[in-house]
Amino acid sequence: EILKLKAIVNGKNIKISAQREVGSNYNPEIANLEFIVHNLAKAPKSVSINGKKVNSKFKIENKLVKFQLQLIKKEALIEIKF
């Protein structure tokens, strides 16, 4: 299984695309992932996955945000808004 990530960053948000590739003989299960995004200048207003808000924790001393992603389908779009 391969997880490909692509990010687009601008002043108002960060968009991360997560795509999952599995082999032909592999039966994929639900993937539970913890995302950690580093070097944020300020706390995000919201974090959403496929348009649905999720809980996140911002640690100001480390300038990072953490959140959980349950990847059921082959793709997910994560958006961090500032």
PDB file of C-alpha atoms in Angstrom, residues 3-77:
ATOM      1  CA  LEU A   3      -0.072   6.773   0.443  1.00  0.00           C
ATOM      2  CA  LYS A   4       0.647   9.766  -1.809  1.00  0.00           C
ATOM      3  CA  LEU A   5       0.347  13.275  -0.387  1.00  0.00           C
ATOM      4  CA  LYS A   6       0.228  16.569  -2.263  1.00  0.00           C
ATOM      5  CA  ALA A   7      -0.126  19.981  -0.604  1.00  0.00           C
ATOM      6  CA  ILE A   8      -0.990  23.484  -1.780  1.00  0.00           C
ATOM      7  CA  VAL A   9      -0.227  26.333   0.621  1.00  0.00           C
ATOM      8  CA  ASN A  10      -1.378  29.939   0.453  1.00  0.00           C
ATOM      9  CA  GLY A  11      -1.913  32.653   3.071  1.00  0.00           C
ATOM     10  CA  LYS A  12      -5.454  31.577   3.970  1.00  0.00           C
ATOM     11  CA  ASN A  13      -5.305  27.784   3.959  1.00  0.00           C
ATOM     12  CA  ILE A  14      -3.417  24.566   3.367  1.00  0.00           C
ATOM     13  CA  LYS A  15      -5.003  21.916   1.155  1.00  0.00           C
ATOM     14  CA  ILE A  16      -3.633  18.387   1.348  1.00  0.00           C
ATOM     15  CA  SER A  17      -4.691  15.629  -1.014  1.00  0.00           C
ATOM     16  CA  ALA A  18      -4.156  12.064   0.238  1.00  0.00           C
ATOM     17  CA  GLN A  19      -4.411   9.244  -2.300  1.00  0.00           C
ATOM     18  CA  ARG A  20      -4.193   5.602  -1.414  1.00  0.00           C
ATOM     19  CA  GLU A  21      -2.852   2.987  -3.839  1.00  0.00           C
ATOM     20  CA  VAL A  22      -3.162  -0.697  -3.087  1.00  0.00           C
ATOM     21  CA  GLY A  23      -1.849  -3.733  -4.917  1.00  0.00           C
ATOM     22  CA  SER A  24      -4.128  -6.014  -6.916  1.00  0.00           C
ATOM     23  CA  ASN A  25      -3.877  -8.849  -4.354  1.00  0.00           C
ATOM     24  CA  TYR A  26      -4.305  -6.640  -1.293  1.00  0.00           C
ATOM     25  CA  ASN A  27      -7.629  -6.233   0.502  1.00  0.00           C
ATOM     26  CA  PRO A  28      -7.470  -2.720   1.993  1.00  0.00           C
ATOM     27  CA  GLU A  29      -8.854  -2.040   5.423  1.00  0.00           C
ATOM     28  CA  ILE A  30      -9.703   1.272   7.010  1.00  0.00           C
ATOM     29  CA  ALA A  31      -6.481   3.231   7.560  1.00  0.00           C
ATOM     30  CA  ASN A  32      -6.346   5.228  10.805  1.00  0.00           C
ATOM     31  CA  LEU A  33      -3.691   7.912  10.487  1.00  0.00           C
ATOM     32  CA  GLU A  34      -2.468  10.727  12.707  1.00  0.00           C
ATOM     33  CA  PHE A  35      -1.440  13.821  10.774  1.00  0.00           C
ATOM     34  CA  ILE A  36       1.018  16.319  12.220  1.00  0.00           C
ATOM     35  CA  VAL A  37       1.552  19.563  10.311  1.00  0.00           C
ATOM     36  CA  HIS A  38       4.619  21.530  11.474  1.00  0.00           C
ATOM     37  CA  ASN A  39       5.808  25.158  11.277  1.00  0.00           C
ATOM     38  CA  LEU A  40       2.450  26.936  11.454  1.00  0.00           C
ATOM     39  CA  ALA A  41       2.641  30.645  12.224  1.00  0.00           C
ATOM     40  CA  LYS A  42      -0.715  30.650  14.043  1.00  0.00           C
ATOM     41  CA  ALA A  43      -3.512  28.381  15.188  1.00  0.00           C
ATOM     42  CA  PRO A  44      -5.873  27.223  12.453  1.00  0.00           C
ATOM     43  CA  LYS A  45      -9.513  28.332  12.580  1.00  0.00           C
ATOM     44  CA  SER A  46     -10.642  24.907  11.398  1.00  0.00           C
ATOM     45  CA  VAL A  47      -9.511  21.573   9.993  1.00  0.00           C
ATOM     46  CA  SER A  48     -11.798  19.630   7.674  1.00  0.00           C
ATOM     47  CA  ILE A  49     -11.604  16.338   5.806  1.00  0.00           C
ATOM     48  CA  ASN A  50     -13.757  15.993   2.698  1.00  0.00           C
ATOM     49  CA  GLY A  51     -15.712  19.070   3.805  1.00  0.00           C
ATOM     50  CA  LYS A  52     -16.460  17.781   7.317  1.00  0.00           C
ATOM     51  CA  LYS A  53     -14.876  19.504  10.338  1.00  0.00           C
ATOM     52  CA  VAL A  54     -12.668  17.334  12.544  1.00  0.00           C
ATOM     53  CA  ASN A  55     -11.163  17.839  15.985  1.00  0.00           C
ATOM     54  CA  SER A  56      -7.603  19.125  16.006  1.00  0.00           C
ATOM     55  CA  LYS A  57      -5.065  20.203  18.602  1.00  0.00           C
ATOM     56  CA  PHE A  58      -2.708  23.139  18.047  1.00  0.00           C
ATOM     57  CA  LYS A  59       0.477  23.251  20.104  1.00  0.00           C
ATOM     58  CA  ILE A  60       1.774  26.814  20.108  1.00  0.00           C
ATOM     59  CA  GLU A  61       5.167  25.935  21.645  1.00  0.00           C
ATOM     60  CA  ASN A  62       5.904  23.563  18.737  1.00  0.00           C
ATOM     61  CA  LYS A  63       3.873  25.444  16.090  1.00  0.00           C
ATOM     62  CA  LEU A  64       2.088  22.286  15.004  1.00  0.00           C
ATOM     63  CA  VAL A  65      -1.423  20.937  14.593  1.00  0.00           C
ATOM     64  CA  LYS A  66      -2.463  17.290  15.077  1.00  0.00           C
ATOM     65  CA  PHE A  67      -5.589  15.541  13.827  1.00  0.00           C
ATOM     66  CA  GLN A  68      -6.843  12.061  12.995  1.00  0.00           C
ATOM     67  CA  LEU A  69      -7.754  10.804   9.528  1.00  0.00           C
ATOM     68  CA  GLN A  70      -9.750   7.651   8.971  1.00  0.00           C
ATOM     69  CA  LEU A  71      -9.055   6.835   5.327  1.00  0.00           C
ATOM     70  CA  ILE A  72     -11.873   4.599   4.109  1.00  0.00           C
ATOM     71  CA  LYS A  73     -11.938   5.503   0.432  1.00  0.00           C
ATOM     72  CA  LYS A  74      -9.022   5.880  -1.950  1.00  0.00           C
ATOM     73  CA  GLU A  75      -8.840   9.673  -1.565  1.00  0.00           C
ATOM     74  CA  ALA A  76      -9.278  12.380   1.044  1.00  0.00           C
ATOM     75  CA  LEU A  77      -9.043  16.174   0.819  1.00  0.00           C
TER      76      LEU A  77
END
